[in-house]
Coordinates of C-alpha atoms in Angstrom, one line a residue:
X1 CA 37.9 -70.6 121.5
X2 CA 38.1 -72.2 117.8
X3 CA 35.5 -74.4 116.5
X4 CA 35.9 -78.2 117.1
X5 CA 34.7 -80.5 114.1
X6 CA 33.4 -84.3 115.1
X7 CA 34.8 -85.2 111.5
X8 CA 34.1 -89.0 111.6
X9 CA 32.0 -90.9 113.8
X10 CA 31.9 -95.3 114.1
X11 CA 30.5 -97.4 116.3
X12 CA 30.1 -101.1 117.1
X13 CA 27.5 -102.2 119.1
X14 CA 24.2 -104.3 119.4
X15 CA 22.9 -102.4 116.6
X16 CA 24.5 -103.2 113.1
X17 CA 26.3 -99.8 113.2
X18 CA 28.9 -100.9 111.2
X19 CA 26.3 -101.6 108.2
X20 CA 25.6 -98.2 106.0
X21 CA 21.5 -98.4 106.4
X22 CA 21.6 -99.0 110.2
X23 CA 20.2 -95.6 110.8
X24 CA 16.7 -97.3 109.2
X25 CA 16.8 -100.8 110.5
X26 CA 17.5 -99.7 114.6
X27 CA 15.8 -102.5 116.5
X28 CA 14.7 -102.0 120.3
X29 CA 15.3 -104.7 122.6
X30 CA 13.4 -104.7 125.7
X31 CA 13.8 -108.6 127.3
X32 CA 17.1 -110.3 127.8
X33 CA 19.0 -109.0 131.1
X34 CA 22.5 -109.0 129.2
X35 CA 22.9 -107.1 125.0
X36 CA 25.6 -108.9 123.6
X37 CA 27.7 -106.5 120.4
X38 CA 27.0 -107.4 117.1
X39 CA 30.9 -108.0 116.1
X40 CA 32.5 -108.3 112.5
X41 CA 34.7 -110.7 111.1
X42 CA 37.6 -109.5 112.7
X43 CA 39.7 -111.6 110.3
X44 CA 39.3 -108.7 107.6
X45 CA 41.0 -106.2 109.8
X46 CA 43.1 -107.9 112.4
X47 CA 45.8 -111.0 112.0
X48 CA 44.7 -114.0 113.5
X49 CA 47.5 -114.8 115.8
X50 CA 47.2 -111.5 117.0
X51 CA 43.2 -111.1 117.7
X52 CA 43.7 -114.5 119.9
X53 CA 45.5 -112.3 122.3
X54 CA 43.1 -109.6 122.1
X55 CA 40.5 -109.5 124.7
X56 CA 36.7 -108.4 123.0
X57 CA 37.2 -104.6 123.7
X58 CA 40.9 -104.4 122.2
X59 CA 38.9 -105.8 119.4
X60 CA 35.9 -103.5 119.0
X61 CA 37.9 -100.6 119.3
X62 CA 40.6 -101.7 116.9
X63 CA 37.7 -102.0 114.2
X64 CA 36.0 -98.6 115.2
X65 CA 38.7 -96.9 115.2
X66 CA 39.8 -98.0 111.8
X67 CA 36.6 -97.1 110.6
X68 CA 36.5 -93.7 112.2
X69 CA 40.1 -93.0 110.4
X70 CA 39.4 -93.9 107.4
X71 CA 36.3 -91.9 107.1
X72 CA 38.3 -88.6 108.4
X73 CA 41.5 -89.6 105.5
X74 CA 43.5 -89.6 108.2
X75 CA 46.4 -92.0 108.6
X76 CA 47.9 -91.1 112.2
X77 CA 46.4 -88.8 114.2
X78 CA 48.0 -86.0 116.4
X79 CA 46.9 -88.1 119.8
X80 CA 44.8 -91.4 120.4
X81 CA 42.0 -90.3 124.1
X82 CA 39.8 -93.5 125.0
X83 CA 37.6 -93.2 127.5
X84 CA 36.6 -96.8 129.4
X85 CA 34.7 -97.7 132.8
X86 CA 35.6 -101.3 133.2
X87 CA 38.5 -101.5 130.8
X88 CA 40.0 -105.2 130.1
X89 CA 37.7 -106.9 132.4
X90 CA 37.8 -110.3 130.3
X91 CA 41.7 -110.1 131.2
X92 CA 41.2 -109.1 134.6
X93 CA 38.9 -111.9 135.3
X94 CA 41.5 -114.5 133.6
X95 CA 44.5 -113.2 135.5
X96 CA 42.5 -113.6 138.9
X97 CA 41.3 -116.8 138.2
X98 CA 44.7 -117.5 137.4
X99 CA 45.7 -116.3 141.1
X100 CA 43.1 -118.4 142.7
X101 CA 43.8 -121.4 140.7
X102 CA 47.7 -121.1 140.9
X103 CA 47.8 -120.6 145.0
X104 CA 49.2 -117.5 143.4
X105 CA 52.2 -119.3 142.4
X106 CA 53.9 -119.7 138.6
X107 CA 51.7 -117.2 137.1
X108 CA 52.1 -115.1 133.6
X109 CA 52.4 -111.8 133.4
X110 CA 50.2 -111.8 129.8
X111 CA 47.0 -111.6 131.1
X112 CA 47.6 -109.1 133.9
X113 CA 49.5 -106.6 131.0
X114 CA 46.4 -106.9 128.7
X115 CA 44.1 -106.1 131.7
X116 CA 45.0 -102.7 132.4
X117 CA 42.5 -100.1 131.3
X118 CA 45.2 -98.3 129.0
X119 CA 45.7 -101.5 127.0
X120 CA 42.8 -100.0 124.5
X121 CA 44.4 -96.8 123.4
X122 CA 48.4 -98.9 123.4
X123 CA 47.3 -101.7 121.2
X124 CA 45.4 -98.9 118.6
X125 CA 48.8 -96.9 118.6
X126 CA 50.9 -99.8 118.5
X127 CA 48.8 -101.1 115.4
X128 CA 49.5 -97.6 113.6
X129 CA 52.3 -97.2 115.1
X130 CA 51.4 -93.7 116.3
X131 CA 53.9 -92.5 118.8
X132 CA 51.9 -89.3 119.8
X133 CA 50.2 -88.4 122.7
X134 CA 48.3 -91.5 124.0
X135 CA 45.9 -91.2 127.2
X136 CA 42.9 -93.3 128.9
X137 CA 40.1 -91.9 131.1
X138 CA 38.5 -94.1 133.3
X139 CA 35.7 -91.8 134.9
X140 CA 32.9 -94.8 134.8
X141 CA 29.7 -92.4 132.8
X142 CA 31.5 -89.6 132.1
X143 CA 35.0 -91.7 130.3
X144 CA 33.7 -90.2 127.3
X145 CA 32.8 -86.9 127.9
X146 CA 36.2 -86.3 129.9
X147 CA 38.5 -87.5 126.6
X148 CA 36.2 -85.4 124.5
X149 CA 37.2 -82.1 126.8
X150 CA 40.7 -83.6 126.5
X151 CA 40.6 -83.9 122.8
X152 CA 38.8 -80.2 122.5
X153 CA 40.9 -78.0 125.0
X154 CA 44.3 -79.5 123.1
X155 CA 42.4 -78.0 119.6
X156 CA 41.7 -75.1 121.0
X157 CA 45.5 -75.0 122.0
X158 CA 46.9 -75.3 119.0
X159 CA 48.3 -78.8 120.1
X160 CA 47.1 -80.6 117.8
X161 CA 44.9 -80.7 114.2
X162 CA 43.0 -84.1 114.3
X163 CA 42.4 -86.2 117.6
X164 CA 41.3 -89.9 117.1
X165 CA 38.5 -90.2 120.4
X166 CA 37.0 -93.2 121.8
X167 CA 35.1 -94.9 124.3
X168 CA 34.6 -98.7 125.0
X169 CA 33.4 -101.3 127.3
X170 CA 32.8 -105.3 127.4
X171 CA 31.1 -107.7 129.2
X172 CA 32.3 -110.1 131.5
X173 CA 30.4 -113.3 132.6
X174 CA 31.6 -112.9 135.9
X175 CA 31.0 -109.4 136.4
X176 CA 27.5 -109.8 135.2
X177 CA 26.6 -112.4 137.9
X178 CA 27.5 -109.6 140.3
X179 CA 25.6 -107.3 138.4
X180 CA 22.3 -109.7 139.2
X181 CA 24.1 -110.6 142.7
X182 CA 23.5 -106.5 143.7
X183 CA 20.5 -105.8 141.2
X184 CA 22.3 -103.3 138.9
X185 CA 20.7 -105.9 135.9
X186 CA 16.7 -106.3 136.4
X187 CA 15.9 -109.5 137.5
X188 CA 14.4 -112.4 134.6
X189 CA 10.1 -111.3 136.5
X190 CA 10.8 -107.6 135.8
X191 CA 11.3 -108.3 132.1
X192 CA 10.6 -107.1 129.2
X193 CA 11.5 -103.1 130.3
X194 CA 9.2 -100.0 129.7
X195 CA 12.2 -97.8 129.6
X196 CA 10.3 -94.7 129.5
X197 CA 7.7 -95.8 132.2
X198 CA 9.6 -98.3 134.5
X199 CA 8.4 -98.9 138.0
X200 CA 11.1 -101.4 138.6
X201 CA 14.9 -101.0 139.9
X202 CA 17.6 -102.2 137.8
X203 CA 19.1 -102.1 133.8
X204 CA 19.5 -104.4 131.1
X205 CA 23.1 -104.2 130.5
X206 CA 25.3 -103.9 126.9
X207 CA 28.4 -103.1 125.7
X208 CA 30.0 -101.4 122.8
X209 CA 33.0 -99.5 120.9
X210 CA 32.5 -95.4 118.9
X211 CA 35.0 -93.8 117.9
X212 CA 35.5 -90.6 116.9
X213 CA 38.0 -88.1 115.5
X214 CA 37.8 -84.3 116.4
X215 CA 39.6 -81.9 113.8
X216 CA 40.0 -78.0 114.2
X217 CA 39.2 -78.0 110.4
X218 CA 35.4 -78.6 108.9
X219 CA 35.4 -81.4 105.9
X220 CA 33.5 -82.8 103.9
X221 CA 32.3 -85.9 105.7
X222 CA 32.1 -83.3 108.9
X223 CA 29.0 -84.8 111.2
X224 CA 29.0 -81.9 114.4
X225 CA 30.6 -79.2 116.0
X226 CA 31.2 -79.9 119.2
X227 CA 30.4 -76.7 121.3
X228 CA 30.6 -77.6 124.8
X229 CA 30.4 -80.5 127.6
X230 CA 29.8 -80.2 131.2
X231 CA 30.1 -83.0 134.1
X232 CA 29.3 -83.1 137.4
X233 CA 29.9 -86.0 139.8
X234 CA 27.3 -85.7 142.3
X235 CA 23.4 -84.1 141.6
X236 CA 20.7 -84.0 143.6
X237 CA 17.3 -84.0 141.7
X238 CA 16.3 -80.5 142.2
X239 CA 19.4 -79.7 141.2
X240 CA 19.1 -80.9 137.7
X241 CA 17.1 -77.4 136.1
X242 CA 19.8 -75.2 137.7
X243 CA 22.3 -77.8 135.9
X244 CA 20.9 -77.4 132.3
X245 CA 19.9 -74.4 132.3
X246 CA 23.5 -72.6 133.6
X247 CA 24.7 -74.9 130.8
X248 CA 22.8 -73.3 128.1
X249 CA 23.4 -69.6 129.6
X250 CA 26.7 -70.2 129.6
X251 CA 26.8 -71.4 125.7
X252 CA 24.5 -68.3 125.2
X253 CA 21.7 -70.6 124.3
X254 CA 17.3 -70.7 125.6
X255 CA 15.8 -73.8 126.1
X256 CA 13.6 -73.0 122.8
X257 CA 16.7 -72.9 120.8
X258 CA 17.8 -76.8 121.8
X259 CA 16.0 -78.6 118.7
X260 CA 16.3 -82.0 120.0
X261 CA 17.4 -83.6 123.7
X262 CA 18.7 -87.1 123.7
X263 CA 18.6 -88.5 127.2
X264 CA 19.7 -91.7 128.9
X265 CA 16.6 -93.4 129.8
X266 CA 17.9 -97.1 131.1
X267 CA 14.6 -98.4 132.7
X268 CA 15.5 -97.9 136.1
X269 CA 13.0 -96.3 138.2
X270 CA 15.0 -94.9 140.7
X271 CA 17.8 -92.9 138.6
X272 CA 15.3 -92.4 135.6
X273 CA 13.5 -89.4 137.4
X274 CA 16.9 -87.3 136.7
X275 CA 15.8 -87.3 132.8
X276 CA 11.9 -86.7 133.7
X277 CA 13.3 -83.5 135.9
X278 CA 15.4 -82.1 132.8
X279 CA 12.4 -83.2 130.1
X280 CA 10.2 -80.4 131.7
X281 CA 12.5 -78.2 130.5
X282 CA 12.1 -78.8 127.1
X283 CA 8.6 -78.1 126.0
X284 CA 9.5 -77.2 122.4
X285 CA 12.1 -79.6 121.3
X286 CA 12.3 -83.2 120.2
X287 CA 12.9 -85.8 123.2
X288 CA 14.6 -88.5 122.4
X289 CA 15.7 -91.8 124.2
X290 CA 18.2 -94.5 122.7
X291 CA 19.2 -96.9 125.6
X292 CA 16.7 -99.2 124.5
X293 CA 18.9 -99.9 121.3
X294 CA 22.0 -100.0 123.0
X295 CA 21.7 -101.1 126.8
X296 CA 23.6 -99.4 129.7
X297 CA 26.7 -99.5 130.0
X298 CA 29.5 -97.1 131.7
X299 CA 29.9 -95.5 128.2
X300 CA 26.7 -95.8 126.5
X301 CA 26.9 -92.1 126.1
X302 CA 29.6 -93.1 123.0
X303 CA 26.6 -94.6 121.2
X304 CA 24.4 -91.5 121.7
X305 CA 26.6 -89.6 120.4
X306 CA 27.0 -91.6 117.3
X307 CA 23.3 -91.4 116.8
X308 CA 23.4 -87.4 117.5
X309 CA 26.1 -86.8 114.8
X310 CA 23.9 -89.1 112.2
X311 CA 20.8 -87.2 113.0
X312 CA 22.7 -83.6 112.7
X313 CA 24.0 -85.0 108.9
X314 CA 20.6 -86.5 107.9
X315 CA 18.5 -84.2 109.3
X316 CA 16.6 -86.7 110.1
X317 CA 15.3 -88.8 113.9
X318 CA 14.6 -92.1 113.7
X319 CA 11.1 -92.9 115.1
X320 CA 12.1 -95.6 117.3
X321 CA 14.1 -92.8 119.3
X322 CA 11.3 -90.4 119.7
X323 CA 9.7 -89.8 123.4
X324 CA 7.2 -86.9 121.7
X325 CA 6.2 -86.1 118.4
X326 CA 7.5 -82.6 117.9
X327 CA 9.7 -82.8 114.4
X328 CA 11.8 -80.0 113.8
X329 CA 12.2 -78.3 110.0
X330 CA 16.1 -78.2 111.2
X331 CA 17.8 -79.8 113.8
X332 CA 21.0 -77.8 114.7
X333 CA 21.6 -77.6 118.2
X334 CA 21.2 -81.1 119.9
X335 CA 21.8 -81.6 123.8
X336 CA 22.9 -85.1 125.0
X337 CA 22.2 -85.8 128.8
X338 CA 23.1 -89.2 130.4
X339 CA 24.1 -90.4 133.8
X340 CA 24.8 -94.0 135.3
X341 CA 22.2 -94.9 138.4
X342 CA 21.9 -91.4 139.0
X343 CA 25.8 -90.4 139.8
X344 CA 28.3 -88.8 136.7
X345 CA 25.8 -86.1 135.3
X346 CA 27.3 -84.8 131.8
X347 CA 25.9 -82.7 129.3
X348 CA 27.1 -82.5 125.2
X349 CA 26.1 -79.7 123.6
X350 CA 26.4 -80.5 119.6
X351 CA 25.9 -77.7 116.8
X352 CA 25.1 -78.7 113.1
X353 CA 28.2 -78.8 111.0

């Protein structure tokens, strides 16, 4: 198989990602139930008239991806892969409201186009007017991870040179309500989260655009190779060893070798165990943690993997993200593990460019 390059890596999200010196300003948040995106002035990349018709999402990810683009110097890649959980939802709420409201009578179509979970990857080729191959994965924890093996096995085909990837999801006021309604958000008394010591059920909850493009050649602003994912749907917890471990075999890789392990830590007690089982494995790399700077979301994993690339280029781990204090001289292989309330297992292995 030939090497994969992550060539450009951008990110919006409840971090300042978008600002050059995030990478020393990363702030944990441990209180409020719901993260709300830090967004930029969307007037400086997208025309008025049409950003009033894009929902928050179609926004984010028209602004990462620009970024991500213009970073690789590319103008139109060979194929545009998002990966989403909850797609359009602002959309989706409006055109059901609309339903309700309307005795289902005399409604427009606008809202229910705009709501469907492709609408992300469409609106990015229509703005670039990139008629190549355009998909969506909607694979709730693992969107990502799934348009990333996309992306890869199409390199490795020779089908295409440089693959814009990406992965996004928004909030919903509605939809959060139900999240509190069924206690996937922690309730206000369980606040503010120890997310590496939680005894409590339940996430605070974020949202968030990266974007990435994937290249079969290495460049100069090259962040990662990206060596190999795995997923797995369904894991019981003494599974999770034989998981990791036939996951490094099979890249040829020992546990000693892995110089730093980024897991998913959300603050939920009951799912959280899943990262403590796969820690043990790890005696003599870095452990590292970054969902209290982001928040869970279905594809949180995007924002990890932002991190991982920057810590690959610098060299460096922030110490806000550290769980030990093992520091590494070099950091070349990193291993991302993140699930969502214990179901959609994936593992990124990521080699120093």
């Amino acid at each position: 198989m030939s090497v994969v390059y992550i060539n450009s890596a951008a990110c919006i999200s409840i971090q300042d990602t978008l600002n050059e010196n995030f990478f020393q300003n990363l702030q944990p948040v441990h209180s409020p139930q719901v993260l709300k995106a830090i967004e930029p002035n969307y007037k400086e990349f997208i025309p008025p008239a049409a950003s009033r018709r894009m929902s928050k999402t179609v926004k984010m990810s028209s602004v990462a991806s620009k970024y991500a683009l213009q970073e690789a110097g590319i103008e139109n890649p060979d194929a545009i892969i998002v990966g989403t959980g909850m797609g359009c939802s602002q959309d989706s709420e409006k055109f059901l409201k609309n339903v309700i409201d309307n005795n289902e009578e005399f409604l427009t179509p606008t809202y229910f186009i705009q709501s469907t979970h492709n609408t992300v990857a469409g609106q990015i080729a229509l703005g670039l007017q990139c008629h190549a191959y355009n998909f969506t994965y909607v694979n709730t924890s693992s969107s990502l991870e799934f348009s990333f093996l996309d992306a890869k096995l199409q390199i490795n085909d020779g089908e295409a040179d440089n693959i814009l990837v990406g992965s996004t999801d928004e909030q919903t006021d509605r939809t959060m309500e139900l999240y509190k309604l069924n206690k996937t958000i922690k309730k206000e008394e369980n606040l503010p989260v120890d997310y590496l010591n939680s005894t409590t059920n339940g996430v605070i909850w974020g949202e968030g655009a990266s974007f990435f493009v994937l290249g079969k050649d290495k460049t100069e602003n090259s962040y990662a190779q990206l060596k190999d994912i795995q997923i797995s749907s369904r894991l019981n917890l003494e599974e999770t060893h034989q998981f990791v471990e036939d996951f490094l075999a099979k890249n040829n890789l020992k546990n000693d070798e892995i110089d730093a392990v980024i897991l998913g830590y959300s603050g939920d007690a009951k799912s959280d165990v899943y990262y403590t089982n796969a820690m043990g494995l790890f005696q003599n790399s870095a452990l590292l943690y970054y969902k209290h700077l982001s928040g869970e979301f279905n594809t949180a994993s995007g924002f990890s993997t932002f991190l991982a690339c920057h810590i690959l280029k610098n060299q460096k781990i922030p110490e806000v993200m550290m769980i030990n204090d093992l520091k590494k001289e070099e950091i070349k292989y990193t291993l991302l593990y993140n699930h969502l309330g214990g179901n959609d297992h994936s593992l990124v292995l990521l080699e120093r460019a």
